Coordinates of C-alpha atoms in Angstrom, one line a residue:
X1 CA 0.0 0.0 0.0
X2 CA 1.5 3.6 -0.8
X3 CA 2.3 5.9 2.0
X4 CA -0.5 8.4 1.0
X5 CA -3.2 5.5 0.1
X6 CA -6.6 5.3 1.3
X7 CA -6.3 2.0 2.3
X8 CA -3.8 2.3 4.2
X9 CA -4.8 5.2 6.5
X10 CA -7.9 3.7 7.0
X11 CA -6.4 0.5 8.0
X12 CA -4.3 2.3 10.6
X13 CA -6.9 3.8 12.0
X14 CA -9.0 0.6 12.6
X15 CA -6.0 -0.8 13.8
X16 CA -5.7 2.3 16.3
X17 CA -9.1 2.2 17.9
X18 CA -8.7 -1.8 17.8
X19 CA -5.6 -1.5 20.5
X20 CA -7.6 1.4 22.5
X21 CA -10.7 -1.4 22.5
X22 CA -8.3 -4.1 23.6
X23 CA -6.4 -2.1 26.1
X24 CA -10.2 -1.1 28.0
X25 CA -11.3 -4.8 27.7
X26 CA -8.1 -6.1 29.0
X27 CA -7.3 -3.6 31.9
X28 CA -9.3 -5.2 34.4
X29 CA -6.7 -8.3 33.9
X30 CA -4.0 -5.9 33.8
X31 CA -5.2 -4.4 37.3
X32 CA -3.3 -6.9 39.8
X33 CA -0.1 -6.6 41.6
X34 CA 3.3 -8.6 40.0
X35 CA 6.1 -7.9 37.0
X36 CA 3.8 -9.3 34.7
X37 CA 0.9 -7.1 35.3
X38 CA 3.0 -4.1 35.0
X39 CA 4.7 -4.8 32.1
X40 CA 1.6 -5.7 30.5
X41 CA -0.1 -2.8 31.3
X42 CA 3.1 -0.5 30.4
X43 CA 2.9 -2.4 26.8
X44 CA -0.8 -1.5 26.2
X45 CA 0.1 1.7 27.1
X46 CA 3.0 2.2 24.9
X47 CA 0.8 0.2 21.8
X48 CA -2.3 2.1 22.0
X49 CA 0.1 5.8 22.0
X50 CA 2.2 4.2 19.0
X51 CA -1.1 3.4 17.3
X52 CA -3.2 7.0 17.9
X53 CA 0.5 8.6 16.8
X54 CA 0.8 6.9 13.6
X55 CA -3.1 7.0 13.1
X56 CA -2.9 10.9 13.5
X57 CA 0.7 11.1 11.4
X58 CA -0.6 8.9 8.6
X59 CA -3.9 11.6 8.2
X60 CA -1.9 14.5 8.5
X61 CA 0.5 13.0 5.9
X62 CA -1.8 12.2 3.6
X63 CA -4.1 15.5 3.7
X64 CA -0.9 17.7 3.2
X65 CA 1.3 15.2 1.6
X66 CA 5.0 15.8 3.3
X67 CA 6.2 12.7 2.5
X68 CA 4.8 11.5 -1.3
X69 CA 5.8 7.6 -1.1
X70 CA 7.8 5.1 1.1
X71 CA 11.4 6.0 -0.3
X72 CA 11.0 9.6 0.9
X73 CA 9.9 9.0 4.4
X74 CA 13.1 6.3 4.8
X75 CA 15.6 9.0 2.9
X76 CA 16.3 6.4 -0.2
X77 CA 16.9 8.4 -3.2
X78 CA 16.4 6.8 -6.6
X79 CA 18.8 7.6 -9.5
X80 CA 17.2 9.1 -12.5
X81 CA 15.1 5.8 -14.0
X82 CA 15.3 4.8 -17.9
X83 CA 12.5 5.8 -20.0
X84 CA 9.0 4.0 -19.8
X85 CA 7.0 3.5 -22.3
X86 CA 3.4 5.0 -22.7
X87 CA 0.0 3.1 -21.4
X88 CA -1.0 1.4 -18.4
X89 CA -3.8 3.3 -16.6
X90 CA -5.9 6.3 -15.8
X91 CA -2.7 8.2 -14.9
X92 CA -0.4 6.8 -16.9
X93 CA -0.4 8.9 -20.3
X94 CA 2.2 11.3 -20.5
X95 CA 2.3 13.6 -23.5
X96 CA 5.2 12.8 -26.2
X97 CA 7.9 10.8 -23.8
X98 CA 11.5 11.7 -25.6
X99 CA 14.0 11.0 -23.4
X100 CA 12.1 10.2 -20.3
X101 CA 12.2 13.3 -19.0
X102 CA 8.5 12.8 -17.9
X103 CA 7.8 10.0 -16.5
X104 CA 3.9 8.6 -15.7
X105 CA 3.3 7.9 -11.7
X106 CA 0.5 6.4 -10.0
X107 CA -2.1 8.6 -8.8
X108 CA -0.3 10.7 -6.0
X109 CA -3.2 11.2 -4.3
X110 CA -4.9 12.2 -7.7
X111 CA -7.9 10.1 -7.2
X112 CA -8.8 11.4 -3.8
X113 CA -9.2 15.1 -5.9
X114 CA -12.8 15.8 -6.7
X115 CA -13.8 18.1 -9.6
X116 CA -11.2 17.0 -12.0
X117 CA -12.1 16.6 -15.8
X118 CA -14.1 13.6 -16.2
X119 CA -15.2 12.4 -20.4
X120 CA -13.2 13.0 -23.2
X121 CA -9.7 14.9 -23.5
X122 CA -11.0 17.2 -26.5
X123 CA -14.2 18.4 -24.3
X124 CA -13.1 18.7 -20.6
X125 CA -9.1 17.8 -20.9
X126 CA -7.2 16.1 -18.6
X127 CA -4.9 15.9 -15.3
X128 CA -1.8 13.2 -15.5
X129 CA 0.0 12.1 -12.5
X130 CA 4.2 11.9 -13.0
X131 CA 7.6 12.4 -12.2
X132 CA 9.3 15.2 -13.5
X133 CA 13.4 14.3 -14.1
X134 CA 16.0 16.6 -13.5
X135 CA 18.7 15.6 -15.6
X136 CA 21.0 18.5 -14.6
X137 CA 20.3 18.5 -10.8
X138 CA 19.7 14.7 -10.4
X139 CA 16.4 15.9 -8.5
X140 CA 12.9 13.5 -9.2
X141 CA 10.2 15.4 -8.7
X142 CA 6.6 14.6 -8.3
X143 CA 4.2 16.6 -10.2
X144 CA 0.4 17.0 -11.8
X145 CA 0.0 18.1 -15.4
X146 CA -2.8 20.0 -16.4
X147 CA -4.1 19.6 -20.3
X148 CA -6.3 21.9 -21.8
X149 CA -9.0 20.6 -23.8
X150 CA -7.8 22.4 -27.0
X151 CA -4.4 20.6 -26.4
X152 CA -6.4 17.1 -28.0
X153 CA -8.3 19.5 -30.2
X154 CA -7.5 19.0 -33.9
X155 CA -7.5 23.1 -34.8
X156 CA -4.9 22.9 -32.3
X157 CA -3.2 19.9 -33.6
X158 CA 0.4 22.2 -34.1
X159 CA 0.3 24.9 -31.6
X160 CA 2.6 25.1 -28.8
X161 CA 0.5 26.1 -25.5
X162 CA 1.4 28.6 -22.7
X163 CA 2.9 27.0 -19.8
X164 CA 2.5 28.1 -16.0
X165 CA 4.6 26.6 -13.4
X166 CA 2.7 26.3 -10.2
X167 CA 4.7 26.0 -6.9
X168 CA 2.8 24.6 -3.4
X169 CA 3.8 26.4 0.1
X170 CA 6.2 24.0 2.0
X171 CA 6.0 21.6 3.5
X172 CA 3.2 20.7 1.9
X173 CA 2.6 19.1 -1.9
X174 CA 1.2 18.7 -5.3
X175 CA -2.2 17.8 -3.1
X176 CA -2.5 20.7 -1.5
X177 CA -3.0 22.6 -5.4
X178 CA -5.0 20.2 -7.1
X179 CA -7.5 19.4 -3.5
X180 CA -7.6 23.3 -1.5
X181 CA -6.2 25.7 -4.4
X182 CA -8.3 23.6 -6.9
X183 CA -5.9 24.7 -9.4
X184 CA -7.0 22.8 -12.8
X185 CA -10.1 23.0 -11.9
X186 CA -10.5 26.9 -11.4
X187 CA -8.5 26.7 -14.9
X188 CA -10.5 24.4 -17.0
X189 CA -14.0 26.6 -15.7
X190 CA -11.7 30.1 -16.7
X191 CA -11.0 28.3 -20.1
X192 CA -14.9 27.6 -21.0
X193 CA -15.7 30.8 -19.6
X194 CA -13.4 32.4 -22.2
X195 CA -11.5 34.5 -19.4
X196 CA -8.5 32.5 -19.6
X197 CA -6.7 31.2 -22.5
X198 CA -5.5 27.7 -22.9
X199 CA -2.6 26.6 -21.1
X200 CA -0.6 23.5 -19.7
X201 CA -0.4 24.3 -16.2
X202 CA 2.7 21.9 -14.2
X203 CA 1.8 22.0 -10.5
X204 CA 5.4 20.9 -8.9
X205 CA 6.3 21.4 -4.6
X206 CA 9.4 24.0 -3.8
X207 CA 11.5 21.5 -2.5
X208 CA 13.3 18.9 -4.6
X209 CA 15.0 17.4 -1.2
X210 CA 12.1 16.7 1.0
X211 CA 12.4 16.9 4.3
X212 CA 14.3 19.9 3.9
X213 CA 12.9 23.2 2.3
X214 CA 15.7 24.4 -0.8
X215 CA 13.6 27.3 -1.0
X216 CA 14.2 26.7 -5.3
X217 CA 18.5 28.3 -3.9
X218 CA 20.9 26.1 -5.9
X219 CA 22.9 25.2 -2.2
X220 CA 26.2 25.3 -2.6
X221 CA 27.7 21.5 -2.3
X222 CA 24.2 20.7 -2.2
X223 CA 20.9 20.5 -4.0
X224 CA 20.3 22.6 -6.8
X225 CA 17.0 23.9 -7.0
X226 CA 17.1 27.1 -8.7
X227 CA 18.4 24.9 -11.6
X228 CA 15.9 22.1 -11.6
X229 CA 13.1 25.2 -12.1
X230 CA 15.0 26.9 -14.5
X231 CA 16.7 24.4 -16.9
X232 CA 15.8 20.9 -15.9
X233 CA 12.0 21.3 -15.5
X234 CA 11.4 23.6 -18.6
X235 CA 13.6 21.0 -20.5
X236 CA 11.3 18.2 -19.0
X237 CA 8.1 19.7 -20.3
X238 CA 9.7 20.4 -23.8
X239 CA 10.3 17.0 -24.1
X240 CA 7.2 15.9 -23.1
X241 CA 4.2 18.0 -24.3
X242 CA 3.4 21.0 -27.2
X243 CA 4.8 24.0 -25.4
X244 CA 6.2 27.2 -25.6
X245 CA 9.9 27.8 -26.6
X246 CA 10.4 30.9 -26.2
X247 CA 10.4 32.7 -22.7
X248 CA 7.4 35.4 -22.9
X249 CA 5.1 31.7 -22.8
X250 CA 6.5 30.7 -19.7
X251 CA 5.3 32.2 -16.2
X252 CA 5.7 30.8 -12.4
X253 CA 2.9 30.7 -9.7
X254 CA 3.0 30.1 -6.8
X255 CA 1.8 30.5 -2.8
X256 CA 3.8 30.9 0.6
X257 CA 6.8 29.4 0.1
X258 CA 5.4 28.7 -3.3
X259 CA 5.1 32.3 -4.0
X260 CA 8.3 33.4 -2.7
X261 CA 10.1 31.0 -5.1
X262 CA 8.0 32.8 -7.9
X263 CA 9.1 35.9 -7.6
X264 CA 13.0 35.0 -7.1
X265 CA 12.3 32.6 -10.4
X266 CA 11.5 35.6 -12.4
X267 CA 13.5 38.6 -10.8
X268 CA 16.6 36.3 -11.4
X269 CA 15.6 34.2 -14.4
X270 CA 13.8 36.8 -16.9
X271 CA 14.9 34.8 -20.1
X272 CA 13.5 31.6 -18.3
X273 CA 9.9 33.0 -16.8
X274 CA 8.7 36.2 -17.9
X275 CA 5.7 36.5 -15.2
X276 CA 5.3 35.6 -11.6
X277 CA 2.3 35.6 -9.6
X278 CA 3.0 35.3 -5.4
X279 CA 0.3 34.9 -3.2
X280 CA 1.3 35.6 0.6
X281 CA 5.2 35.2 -0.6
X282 CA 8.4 36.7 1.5
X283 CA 10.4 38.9 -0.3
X284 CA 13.5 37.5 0.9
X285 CA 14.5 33.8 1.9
X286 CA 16.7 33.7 4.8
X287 CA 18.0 30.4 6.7
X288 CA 16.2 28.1 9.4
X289 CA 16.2 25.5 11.0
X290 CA 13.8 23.6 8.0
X291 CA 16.6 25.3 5.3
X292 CA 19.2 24.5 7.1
X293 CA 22.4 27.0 5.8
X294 CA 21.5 27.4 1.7
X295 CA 23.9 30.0 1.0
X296 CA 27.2 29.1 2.5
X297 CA 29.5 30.8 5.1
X298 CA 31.6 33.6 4.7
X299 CA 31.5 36.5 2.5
X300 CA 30.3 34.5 -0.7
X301 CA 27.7 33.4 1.2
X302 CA 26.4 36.5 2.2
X303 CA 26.9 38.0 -1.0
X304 CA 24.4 34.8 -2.5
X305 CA 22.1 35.7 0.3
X306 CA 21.8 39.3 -0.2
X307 CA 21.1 38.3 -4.2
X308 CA 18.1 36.5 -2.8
X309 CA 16.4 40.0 -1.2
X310 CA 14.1 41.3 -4.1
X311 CA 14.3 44.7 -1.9
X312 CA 17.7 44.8 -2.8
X313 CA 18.0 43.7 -6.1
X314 CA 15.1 46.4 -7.1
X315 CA 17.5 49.0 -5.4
X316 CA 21.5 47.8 -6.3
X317 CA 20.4 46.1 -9.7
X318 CA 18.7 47.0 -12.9
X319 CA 15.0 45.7 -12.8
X320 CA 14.5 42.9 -15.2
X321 CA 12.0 43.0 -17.8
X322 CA 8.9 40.8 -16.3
X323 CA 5.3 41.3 -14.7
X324 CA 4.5 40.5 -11.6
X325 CA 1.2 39.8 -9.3
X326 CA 1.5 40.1 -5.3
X327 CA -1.4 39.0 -3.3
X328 CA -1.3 39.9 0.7
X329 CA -4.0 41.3 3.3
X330 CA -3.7 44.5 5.2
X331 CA -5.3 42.5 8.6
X332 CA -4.0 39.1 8.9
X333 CA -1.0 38.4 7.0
X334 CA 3.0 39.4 8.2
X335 CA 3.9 40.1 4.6
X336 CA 1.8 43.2 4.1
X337 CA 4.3 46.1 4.6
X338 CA 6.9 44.1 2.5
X339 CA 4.4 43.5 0.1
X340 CA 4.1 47.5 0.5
X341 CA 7.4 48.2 0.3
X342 CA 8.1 46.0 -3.5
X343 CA 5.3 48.0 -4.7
X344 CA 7.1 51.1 -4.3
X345 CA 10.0 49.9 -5.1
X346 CA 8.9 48.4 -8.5
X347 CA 10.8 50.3 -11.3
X348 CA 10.5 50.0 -15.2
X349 CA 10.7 48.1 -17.1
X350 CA 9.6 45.7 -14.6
X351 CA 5.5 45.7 -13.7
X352 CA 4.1 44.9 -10.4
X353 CA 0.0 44.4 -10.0
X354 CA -1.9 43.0 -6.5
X355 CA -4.2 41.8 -4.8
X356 CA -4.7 43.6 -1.4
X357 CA -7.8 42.4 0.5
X358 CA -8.8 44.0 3.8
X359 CA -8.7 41.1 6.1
X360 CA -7.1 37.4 5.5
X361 CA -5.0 35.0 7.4
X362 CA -2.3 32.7 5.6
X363 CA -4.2 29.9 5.2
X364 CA -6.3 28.5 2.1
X365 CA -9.5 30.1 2.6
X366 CA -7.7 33.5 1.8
X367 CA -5.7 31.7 -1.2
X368 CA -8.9 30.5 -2.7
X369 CA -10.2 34.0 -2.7
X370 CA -7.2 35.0 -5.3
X371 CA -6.3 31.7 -7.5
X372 CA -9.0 32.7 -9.9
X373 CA -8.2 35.9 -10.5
X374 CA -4.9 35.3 -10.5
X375 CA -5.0 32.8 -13.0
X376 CA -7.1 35.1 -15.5
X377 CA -3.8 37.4 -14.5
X378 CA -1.3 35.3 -15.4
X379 CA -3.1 34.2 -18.7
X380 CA -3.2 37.7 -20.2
X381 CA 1.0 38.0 -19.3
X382 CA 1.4 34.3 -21.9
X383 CA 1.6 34.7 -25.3
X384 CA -0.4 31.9 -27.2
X385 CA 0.4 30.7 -29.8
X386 CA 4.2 30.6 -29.1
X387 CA 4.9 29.0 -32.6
X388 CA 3.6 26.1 -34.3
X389 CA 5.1 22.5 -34.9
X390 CA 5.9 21.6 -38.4
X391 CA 3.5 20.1 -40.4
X392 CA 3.8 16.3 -42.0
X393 CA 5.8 15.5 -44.9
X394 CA 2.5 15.1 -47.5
X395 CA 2.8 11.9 -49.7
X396 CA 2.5 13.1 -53.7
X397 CA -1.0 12.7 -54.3
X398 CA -2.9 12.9 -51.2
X399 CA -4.6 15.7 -49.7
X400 CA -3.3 18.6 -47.6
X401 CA -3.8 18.5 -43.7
X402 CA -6.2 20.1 -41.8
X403 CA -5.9 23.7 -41.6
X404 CA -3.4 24.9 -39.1
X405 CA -4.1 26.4 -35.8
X406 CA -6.3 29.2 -34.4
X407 CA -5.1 32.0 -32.7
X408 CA -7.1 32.7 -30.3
X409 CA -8.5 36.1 -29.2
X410 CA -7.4 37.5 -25.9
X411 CA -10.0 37.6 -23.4
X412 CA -10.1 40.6 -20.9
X413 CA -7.9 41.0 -17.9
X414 CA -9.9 40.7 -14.5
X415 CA -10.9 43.9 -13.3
X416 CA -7.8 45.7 -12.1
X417 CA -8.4 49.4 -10.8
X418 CA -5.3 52.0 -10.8
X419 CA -3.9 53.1 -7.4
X420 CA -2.5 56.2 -6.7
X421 CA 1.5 53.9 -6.1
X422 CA 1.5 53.4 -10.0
X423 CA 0.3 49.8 -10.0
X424 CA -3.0 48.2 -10.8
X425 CA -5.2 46.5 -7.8
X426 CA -6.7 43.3 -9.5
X427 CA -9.6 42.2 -8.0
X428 CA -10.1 39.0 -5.7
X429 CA -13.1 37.0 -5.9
X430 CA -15.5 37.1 -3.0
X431 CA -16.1 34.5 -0.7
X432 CA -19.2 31.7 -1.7
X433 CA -21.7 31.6 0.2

């Protein structure tokens, strides 16, 4: 049974209130004097505490998905695997596979998500479950691919298709953006509604070294996840599915920790992703104890950590040429007057929009308020289409193909109003209900 299975955590929790039933039917036996007695009742103790602990572990686990699989939890690292071959299951079809670079998982938690695309690819389009290769940082990451239903559309048969790279908070996963953000979900209604335009959407976690939190640094002597998200993952995806070459298709999203890697993706990468959208992200990533020391010691290392302060690269460094969305509240969340402060400090060519809402914690009830529009943000930053693939060699004699794809019109940016800062206030969806 895998670590984040159903079957599994319910069986450990039968097996948890089994030893709490056992241990109040067999106390009365356990009440008289003598070594045996005691022992016994010191081991129903210690089983029913083991039980309720790995009861409550295994649900926590599984809800926010710290640990994907077994080889994680016991710290066994798998060298990058050979390339597999496509078919098997519902979450088994992976675009084009060249290389292996994309490999199709089991579900992942996948089929404990409700609202995903159910009926045929070219209508409602379609979430796969894999493992995203990092060729250059040796990392294997877990990941959810989001397909557009134009992508099996035959108008569309040779366009390449936006791509947004969306980042969970740590130390949470991939679950946490398909189940509370409800990511392709929110995506494939914007699509229909004709407020977003079709994109792939790769939902990946920050870290590529689970327990600990990389915070996407490259760590010097250690792992390098700046360069999985920059080279190794966009690499992965070309290989894989129709999407964007060029940079101005390519935009990172993210919240919390998720967010913060965002921003430092785009601020430092501007030929790699052109937008970023941070919801309740820090501005600057410092050590701790779940980091552990990312930047080295000495003077080089300081030097690398003050590089990773967007205050200070807005002030010391010239502003790179991308777009950016920050989302915080003015009641509720610690990142407000930073989030104040980038505003301000925004400069061209680089342009900043938010979301600023009066009152919201850090939690997912004030994420879900934003994803939406957020998304519709993001969309309007992607150009589409990027370019188009080549069409067939025709055979002398026989027909020409299909005609070649649409380019679709833009649809209107969310409702953004101008603020007297010089940046535009997009607007947040209100609460259901």
């Amino acid at each position: 049974m895998g670590l984040t299975s159903q079957s599994l955590e319910y069986t450990v929790i039968v097996l948890a209130v089994a030893c709490v039933a056992a241990t109040v039917w067999l106390w009365p036996r356990l009440a008289r004097r003598g070594v045996g007695a005691v022992l016994g009742r010191l081991g129903a103790i210690l089983v029913t505490q083991v039980s309720i602990v790995c009861a409550l572990a295994l649900a926590v686990n599984t809800n926010y998905e710290f640990y994907g699989n077994w080889d994680e939890l016991l710290g066994n690292t798998d060298e990058a695997p050979a390339a597999v071959s496509q078919g098997g299951g519902q979450y088994t079809s992976v675009g084009n596979l060249k290389g292996g670079l994309v490999q199709p998982a089991g579900p992942q938690g996948l089929d404990r998500v409700s609202g995903l695309p159910k009926g045929p690819a070219d209508r409602v389009g379609k979430v796969e479950s894999v493992k995203i290769v990092g060729r250059r940082s040796r990392a294997i990451n877990p990941g959810f691919v989001y397909l557009p239903p134009q992508y099996f559309q035959q108008q569309f048969r040779r366009q390449r298709f936006p791509v947004m790279v969306v980042i969970s908070g740590y130390p949470g996963g991939i679950m946490n953006l398909a189940q509370h953000l409800q990511v392709p979900q929110n995506a494939g209604r914007l699509i229909a509604q004709g407020k977003m335009q079709p994109t792939v959407i790769v939902m990946v976690r920050p870290t590529i070294a689970p327990p600990r939190d990389t915070e996407c640094v490259d760590v010097p002597g250690g792992p390098q996840a700046e360069t999985f998200f920059t080279k190794d993952l966009p690499d992965a995806m070309k290989s894989a599915y129709r999407v964007g070459r060029d940079s101005s298709a390519w935009g990172a999203f993210g919240y919390s920790s998720g967010g913060t890697c965002s921003l430092q993706l785009a601020m430092r990468n501007p030929k790699i992703y052109t937008s970023a959208v941070s919801l309740s992200g820090d501005y600057a990533i410092k050590d701790d104890l779940t980091t552990g020391s990312l930047f080295g010691p000495g003077p080089e290392g300081a030097r690398r950590e003050r590089e990773h302060d967007l205050l200070w690269r807005l002030k010391h460094l010239p502003a790179p040429q991308v777009s950016a969305l920050v989302a915080s509240s003015r009641k509720g969340e610690a990142d407000y007057g930073d989030t104040m402060k980038f505003l301000r400090a925004a400069k061209s060519p680089m342009t900043v929009d938010s979301i600023i809402l009066p009152q919201g914690s850090h939690q997912f009830t004030t994420w879900r308020r934003e994803v939406a529009p957020a998304l519709e943000w993001q969309s309007q930053q992607l150009t589409f289409p990027q370019d188009t693939e080549p069409l067939p060699q025709r055979k002398p004699g026989t027909a020409k193909g299909g005609a070649p794809g649409q380019r679709t019109t833009p649809s209107p940016a969310p409702s953004a109003s101008d603020d007297n800062k010089g940046h535009r206030r997009v607007e947040a969806e209100r609460p259901q209900g």
